[in-house]
Short mmCIF file of C-alpha atoms in Angstrom, two decimals:
data_model
loop_
_atom_site.label_atom_id
_atom_site.label_comp_id
_atom_site.label_asym_id
_atom_site.label_seq_id
_atom_site.Cartn_x
_atom_site.Cartn_y
_atom_site.Cartn_z
CA MET A 1 -43.43 7.71 6.18
CA SER A 2 -43.42 4.68 8.47
CA VAL A 3 -40.69 4.02 11.04
CA THR A 4 -39.76 0.84 9.16
CA LYS A 5 -39.41 2.79 5.91
CA ASP A 6 -37.25 5.40 7.67
CA ARG A 7 -34.99 2.68 9.03
CA ASP A 8 -34.69 1.04 5.62
CA ASP A 9 -33.76 4.39 4.08
CA VAL A 10 -31.01 4.90 6.67
CA VAL A 11 -29.60 1.44 6.02
CA GLU A 12 -29.56 2.14 2.27
CA GLN A 13 -27.55 5.32 2.88
CA LEU A 14 -25.05 3.65 5.22
CA GLU A 15 -24.44 0.33 3.48
CA PRO A 16 -22.44 1.69 0.49
CA PHE A 17 -19.70 2.72 2.94
CA ARG A 18 -19.19 -0.77 4.36
CA ARG A 19 -16.27 -1.82 2.16
CA GLU A 20 -14.15 1.32 2.58
CA LEU A 21 -14.86 1.34 6.32
CA THR A 22 -13.78 -2.30 6.51
CA ALA A 23 -10.49 -1.41 4.79
CA TYR A 24 -9.95 1.45 7.23
CA CYS A 25 -10.72 -0.67 10.28
CA TYR A 26 -8.54 -3.51 8.97
CA ARG A 27 -5.56 -1.15 8.68
CA MET A 28 -6.27 0.07 12.19
CA LEU A 29 -6.76 -3.35 13.80
CA GLY A 30 -4.81 -5.87 11.71
CA SER A 31 -7.60 -8.45 11.75
CA ALA A 32 -10.36 -9.03 9.19
CA PHE A 33 -12.64 -10.36 11.91
CA GLU A 34 -12.07 -7.43 14.27
CA ALA A 35 -12.50 -5.06 11.32
CA GLU A 36 -15.89 -6.57 10.46
CA ASP A 37 -16.94 -6.33 14.11
CA ALA A 38 -15.82 -2.69 14.20
CA VAL A 39 -17.70 -1.81 11.03
CA GLN A 40 -20.84 -3.52 12.25
CA GLU A 41 -20.64 -1.56 15.49
CA THR A 42 -20.03 1.63 13.50
CA LEU A 43 -23.10 1.10 11.34
CA VAL A 44 -25.25 0.21 14.34
CA ARG A 45 -24.18 3.37 16.14
CA ALA A 46 -24.75 5.45 13.01
CA TRP A 47 -28.17 3.90 12.47
CA SER A 48 -29.22 4.55 16.06
CA LYS A 49 -27.97 8.17 16.04
CA TYR A 50 -28.91 9.08 12.50
CA SER A 51 -31.91 11.17 13.50
CA GLY A 52 -29.56 13.50 15.40
CA PHE A 53 -26.98 13.69 12.63
CA GLU A 54 -28.81 16.42 10.73
CA GLY A 55 -26.09 16.72 8.09
CA ARG A 56 -23.78 18.86 10.24
CA SER A 57 -20.86 17.24 8.41
CA ALA A 58 -20.52 14.98 5.40
CA LEU A 59 -21.99 11.53 6.03
CA ARG A 60 -18.68 9.90 5.11
CA THR A 61 -16.77 12.06 7.62
CA TRP A 62 -19.30 11.28 10.33
CA LEU A 63 -19.01 7.54 9.70
CA TYR A 64 -15.22 7.68 9.80
CA ARG A 65 -15.41 9.57 13.10
CA ILE A 66 -17.55 6.81 14.57
CA ALA A 67 -15.33 4.08 13.09
CA THR A 68 -12.21 5.74 14.47
CA ASN A 69 -13.70 5.90 17.95
CA VAL A 70 -14.71 2.25 17.73
CA CYS A 71 -11.21 1.26 16.65
CA LEU A 72 -9.56 3.37 19.34
CA ASP A 73 -11.73 1.59 21.90
CA MET A 74 -10.68 -1.79 20.49
CA ALA A 75 -7.01 -1.02 19.81
CA PRO A 76 -5.32 -0.42 23.19
CA ALA A 77 -4.46 -4.09 23.78
CA ALA A 78 -1.17 -4.72 25.58
CA GLN A 79 -0.05 -6.94 22.71
CA ARG A 80 -0.29 -5.26 19.32
CA ARG A 81 -0.69 -7.63 16.41
CA ALA A 82 2.53 -8.69 14.70
CA ARG A 83 4.13 -11.33 12.50
CA PRO A 84 6.52 -14.05 13.68
CA MET A 85 9.48 -12.12 12.24
CA ASP A 86 8.71 -9.29 14.68
CA LEU A 87 8.84 -11.53 17.74
CA THR A 88 11.60 -14.11 17.35
CA SER A 89 14.74 -14.99 15.41
CA PRO A 90 14.56 -17.50 12.54
CA VAL A 91 14.90 -21.17 13.42
CA ALA A 92 16.85 -23.90 11.72
CA ALA A 93 14.64 -26.05 9.52
CA SER A 94 16.04 -29.11 11.24
CA ALA A 95 14.97 -27.90 14.70
CA PRO A 96 11.60 -26.15 14.38
CA ASP A 97 9.88 -24.68 17.42
CA LEU A 98 6.21 -25.58 17.00
CA THR A 99 4.95 -23.41 19.86
CA GLN A 100 1.60 -21.84 18.98
CA LEU A 101 0.44 -18.44 20.21
CA GLU A 102 -3.11 -17.09 20.48
CA GLU A 103 -4.84 -15.72 17.39
CA ASN A 104 -4.93 -12.19 18.78
CA ILE A 105 -1.12 -12.01 18.57
CA TRP A 106 -1.03 -12.13 14.78
CA VAL A 107 -1.80 -9.79 11.91
CA GLY A 108 -4.32 -11.74 9.88
CA PRO A 109 -5.17 -11.79 6.17
CA VAL A 110 -8.17 -10.17 4.52
CA PRO A 111 -9.92 -11.00 1.22
CA ASP A 112 -9.42 -8.25 -1.37
CA ARG A 113 -13.07 -8.24 -2.30
CA ARG A 114 -14.05 -7.13 1.22
CA VAL A 115 -11.79 -4.08 1.26
CA LEU A 116 -10.90 -3.08 -2.31
CA GLY A 117 -12.91 -1.40 -5.02
CA GLY A 118 -13.08 1.67 -7.21
CA ASP A 119 -11.29 2.61 -10.42
CA PRO A 120 -7.94 1.06 -11.41
CA ALA A 121 -5.90 3.88 -9.83
CA GLU A 122 -7.72 3.54 -6.50
CA LEU A 123 -7.36 -0.23 -6.71
CA ALA A 124 -3.60 0.02 -7.15
CA VAL A 125 -3.23 2.32 -4.14
CA GLY A 126 -5.56 0.12 -2.12
CA ARG A 127 -3.50 -2.99 -2.82
CA GLU A 128 -0.33 -1.29 -1.60
CA THR A 129 -1.91 -0.18 1.68
CA ILE A 130 -3.42 -3.50 2.74
CA ARG A 131 -0.22 -5.49 2.15
CA LEU A 132 0.71 -7.59 5.16
CA ALA A 133 4.00 -5.71 5.58
CA PHE A 134 2.24 -2.34 5.56
CA VAL A 135 -0.54 -3.34 7.95
CA THR A 136 2.03 -4.94 10.27
CA ALA A 137 4.11 -1.75 10.26
CA LEU A 138 0.99 0.24 11.20
CA GLN A 139 0.45 -1.92 14.27
CA LYS A 140 3.76 -0.63 15.70
CA LEU A 141 2.24 2.85 16.03
CA PRO A 142 0.09 4.11 18.90
CA ALA A 143 -3.54 3.93 17.83
CA ARG A 144 -4.09 7.68 17.31
CA GLN A 145 -0.88 8.00 15.29
CA ARG A 146 -2.04 5.03 13.26
CA ALA A 147 -5.34 6.78 12.56
CA VAL A 148 -3.58 10.01 11.55
CA LEU A 149 -1.20 8.23 9.20
CA VAL A 150 -3.97 6.23 7.52
CA LEU A 151 -6.25 9.23 7.16
CA ARG A 152 -3.54 11.55 5.86
CA GLU A 153 -1.35 9.28 3.74
CA VAL A 154 -3.66 6.48 2.66
CA LEU A 155 -7.01 8.21 2.36
CA ALA A 156 -5.48 11.62 1.48
CA TRP A 157 -7.51 13.59 4.00
CA SER A 158 -6.26 17.11 4.69
CA ALA A 159 -4.77 18.01 8.06
CA ALA A 160 -7.85 20.13 8.78
CA GLU A 161 -10.24 17.30 7.94
CA THR A 162 -8.25 14.87 10.08
CA ALA A 163 -8.15 17.32 12.98
CA GLU A 164 -11.91 17.78 12.81
CA LEU A 165 -12.49 14.04 12.75
CA LEU A 166 -10.18 13.42 15.74
CA ASP A 167 -11.45 16.51 17.60
CA THR A 168 -7.96 18.00 17.83
CA THR A 169 -5.83 20.71 16.20
CA VAL A 170 -4.04 20.82 12.87
CA ALA A 171 -0.75 21.25 14.75
CA SER A 172 -1.44 18.08 16.75
CA VAL A 173 -2.25 16.15 13.58
CA ASN A 174 0.95 17.30 11.88
CA SER A 175 2.99 16.40 14.95
CA ALA A 176 1.39 12.94 15.18
CA LEU A 177 2.09 12.35 11.50
CA GLN A 178 5.75 13.29 11.91
CA ARG A 179 6.10 10.96 14.91
CA ALA A 180 4.40 8.13 13.02
CA ARG A 181 6.73 8.55 10.06
CA ALA A 182 9.76 8.62 12.38
CA THR A 183 8.66 5.45 14.17
CA LEU A 184 8.24 3.57 10.91
CA ALA A 185 11.62 4.82 9.67
CA GLU A 186 13.32 3.74 12.90
CA GLY A 187 11.88 0.27 12.39
CA GLY A 188 13.42 0.06 8.94
CA GLY A 189 10.40 1.37 7.07
CA VAL A 190 7.87 -0.76 5.22
CA PRO A 191 9.50 -3.51 3.11
CA VAL A 192 9.04 -2.84 -0.58
CA SER A 193 7.53 -5.49 -2.81
CA ASP A 194 6.38 -5.64 -6.41
CA THR A 195 2.92 -4.20 -7.00
CA TYR A 196 0.50 -7.04 -7.66
CA ARG A 197 -0.86 -6.83 -11.19
CA PRO A 198 -3.24 -9.74 -11.83
CA LEU A 199 -3.11 -9.20 -15.59
CA ASP A 200 0.69 -9.01 -15.79
CA GLU A 201 1.94 -11.96 -17.83
CA THR A 202 5.32 -12.12 -16.10
CA GLN A 203 3.76 -12.28 -12.64
CA GLN A 204 1.23 -14.84 -13.76
CA ALA A 205 4.01 -16.99 -15.22
CA LEU A 206 5.86 -16.88 -11.89
CA LEU A 207 2.71 -17.88 -10.00
CA ALA A 208 1.98 -20.69 -12.45
CA ARG A 209 5.49 -22.04 -11.92
CA TYR A 210 4.98 -21.80 -8.15
CA VAL A 211 1.75 -23.79 -8.31
CA GLN A 212 3.27 -26.39 -10.60
CA ALA A 213 6.36 -26.85 -8.42
CA PHE A 214 4.42 -26.87 -5.14
CA GLU A 215 1.81 -29.37 -6.27
CA ALA A 216 4.51 -31.60 -7.75
CA PHE A 217 6.51 -31.07 -4.55
CA ASP A 218 9.48 -30.18 -6.73
CA ILE A 219 11.68 -28.63 -4.05
CA GLU A 220 14.51 -27.67 -6.39
CA GLY A 221 11.97 -26.04 -8.67
CA LEU A 222 10.51 -24.10 -5.74
CA LYS A 223 13.92 -22.91 -4.57
CA LYS A 224 14.60 -21.43 -8.00
CA LEU A 225 11.59 -19.13 -7.54
CA LEU A 226 12.77 -17.79 -4.19
CA HIS A 227 15.11 -15.04 -3.12
CA GLU A 228 18.14 -16.38 -1.30
CA ASP A 229 16.82 -14.88 1.96
CA ALA A 230 13.15 -15.76 1.38
CA VAL A 231 11.00 -16.19 4.48
CA LEU A 232 8.32 -18.71 5.45
CA ASN A 233 6.11 -18.02 8.47
CA MET A 234 2.98 -19.82 9.61
CA PRO A 235 0.82 -18.15 12.26
CA PRO A 236 -0.16 -19.33 14.86
CA TYR A 237 3.30 -20.94 15.06
CA GLN A 238 5.78 -18.39 16.40
CA MET A 239 8.64 -19.92 14.41
CA TRP A 240 9.79 -18.76 11.01
CA VAL A 241 12.38 -20.03 8.54
CA ARG A 242 14.67 -17.88 6.38
CA GLY A 243 16.73 -18.73 3.31
CA ALA A 244 16.09 -20.83 0.22
CA VAL A 245 18.41 -23.58 1.45
CA GLU A 246 16.70 -23.75 4.85
CA LEU A 247 13.30 -23.74 3.19
CA GLY A 248 14.31 -26.67 1.01
CA GLU A 249 15.30 -28.58 4.16
CA TRP A 250 12.03 -27.57 5.81
CA TRP A 251 9.87 -28.94 3.00
CA LEU A 252 11.81 -32.20 2.93
CA GLY A 253 11.70 -32.46 6.73
CA ALA A 254 9.06 -31.05 9.07
CA GLY A 255 7.09 -29.58 6.16
CA CYS A 256 6.88 -32.81 4.18
CA GLY A 257 3.17 -33.07 4.98
CA CYS A 258 2.66 -30.54 2.18
CA ARG A 259 3.44 -33.26 -0.36
CA GLY A 260 0.39 -33.92 -2.50
CA SER A 261 -1.25 -30.56 -1.70
CA ARG A 262 -3.57 -28.68 -4.02
CA LEU A 263 -3.62 -24.89 -4.40
CA LEU A 264 -6.57 -22.68 -5.32
CA ALA A 265 -5.82 -19.10 -6.33
CA VAL A 266 -7.36 -16.37 -4.17
CA GLU A 267 -6.58 -12.71 -3.61
CA ALA A 268 -5.58 -11.46 -0.18
CA ASN A 269 -3.99 -8.27 1.11
CA GLY A 270 -3.55 -6.88 -2.37
CA SER A 271 -1.22 -9.77 -3.11
CA PRO A 272 -1.28 -13.12 -4.89
CA ALA A 273 -2.42 -15.83 -2.52
CA PHE A 274 -3.48 -19.45 -2.48
CA ALA A 275 -5.74 -21.64 -0.41
CA GLN A 276 -3.71 -24.74 0.35
CA TYR A 277 -5.43 -28.09 0.77
CA ARG A 278 -3.55 -31.10 2.08
CA PRO A 279 -4.47 -34.72 1.37
CA ALA A 280 -7.33 -35.70 3.67
CA GLU A 281 -6.55 -38.11 6.48
CA ASP A 282 -9.39 -40.35 5.28
CA LYS A 283 -7.80 -40.38 1.78
CA ASN A 284 -10.96 -38.86 0.32
CA GLY A 285 -9.85 -35.67 -1.41
CA TRP A 286 -8.13 -32.71 0.26
CA THR A 287 -8.90 -30.64 3.36
CA PRO A 288 -7.91 -27.05 4.26
CA TRP A 289 -4.43 -26.32 5.54
CA GLY A 290 -3.98 -22.56 5.20
CA ILE A 291 -4.23 -19.33 3.25
CA THR A 292 -0.77 -18.52 1.87
CA VAL A 293 -0.03 -14.89 0.98
CA LEU A 294 2.99 -14.35 -1.26
CA GLU A 295 5.19 -11.26 -1.31
CA ILE A 296 7.18 -10.84 -4.52
CA THR A 297 10.22 -8.61 -4.90
CA ASP A 298 12.11 -8.09 -8.17
CA GLY A 299 10.25 -10.96 -9.80
CA ARG A 300 11.01 -13.58 -7.15
CA ILE A 301 9.20 -14.73 -4.01
CA ALA A 302 10.47 -12.95 -0.91
CA ALA A 303 7.98 -14.15 1.70
CA MET A 304 5.29 -16.77 2.18
CA THR A 305 2.88 -16.31 5.06
CA ASN A 306 0.65 -19.30 5.69
CA HIS A 307 -2.33 -18.41 7.89
CA MET A 308 -3.67 -21.60 9.41
CA ASP A 309 -6.91 -20.61 11.15
CA THR A 310 -8.79 -22.59 8.53
CA GLU A 311 -12.08 -22.94 10.41
CA ARG A 312 -12.63 -19.18 10.17
CA LEU A 313 -10.54 -18.15 7.19
CA PHE A 314 -11.82 -20.53 4.53
CA PRO A 315 -15.47 -19.48 5.03
CA LEU A 316 -14.31 -15.83 4.90
CA TRP A 317 -13.12 -16.47 1.33
CA GLY A 318 -16.15 -18.63 0.53
CA LEU A 319 -13.90 -21.66 0.06
CA PRO A 320 -15.06 -25.27 0.35
CA MET A 321 -13.96 -27.22 3.42
CA ARG A 322 -13.05 -30.20 1.26
CA LEU A 323 -11.93 -30.72 -2.30
CA PRO A 324 -13.33 -33.91 -3.82
CA ALA A 325 -11.00 -36.68 -4.94
CA THR A 326 -12.02 -36.06 -8.55
CA GLY A 327 -12.21 -32.80 -10.41
CA ALA A 328 -9.83 -30.87 -8.14
CA SER A 329 -7.60 -28.42 -9.94
CA ALA A 330 -5.41 -25.48 -9.09
CA GLY A 331 -5.89 -22.09 -10.60
CA VAL A 332 -3.88 -18.93 -11.05
#
């Protein structure tokens, strides 16, 4: 068999693991772009070392060992990724602080299609464990504790399997898991939100009302869909606004540029989400403004996170960089 054929065979064996590895690396790193870089490095290392692998462990376990090492190398940044609510207090809508911080400060969104798959049961669990709130909570853990918690509680690896992967003992794994759980509990735990069910008629009705009110810029209509303490945050801005009343003032004040926007339904972080397009400055259609991920609790919107790195995010979702003046429509 030729060297080229051997290489092609290795690639065919490795490629089916890309999506689940991307989900793992995203939970570890909090960035879709860093996750893709980590997975690419993982597959390159696996490809280059495959001849020495010799099946001493399951291929999947070997790949996760490489991916974990890659993530541990990437993770020890002084500033762990966060959301604005982790860094500052809410601001008054009438006095927004429009200071912007670097992209590497923030937990970023990820398209569902890049990290989710499998049967309906696996899909449901996957959605829960890529939610922005969950991934943000993970970033508060030291990197090895983060790996242990994801492997044990998300991927359901045994303590023995996790210990083998991390080249440590079962006792160390159990201790790290206990510390990780305690750290998350001390921080208030992971906020609970409704499980996203794309085929649920009640959820779809709520989202349809959201689109209708937002595109009509019906502020009173929007406020009726929100919890009283609903939150709006917009990385890279460090500010965030809390409360339906404050949000109404925000949209009528500093946020009035959203008037006339169009929303396209997307799926991000196991949650309902929309690509927001604002009216183009040249009056010819609409141009990207952000990817908004919604968190819904008890049938009402609890949080709206608008990620505004449009130059990188819109291509990640395969979204157009302009909606034409005719034929534009929202979808849910």
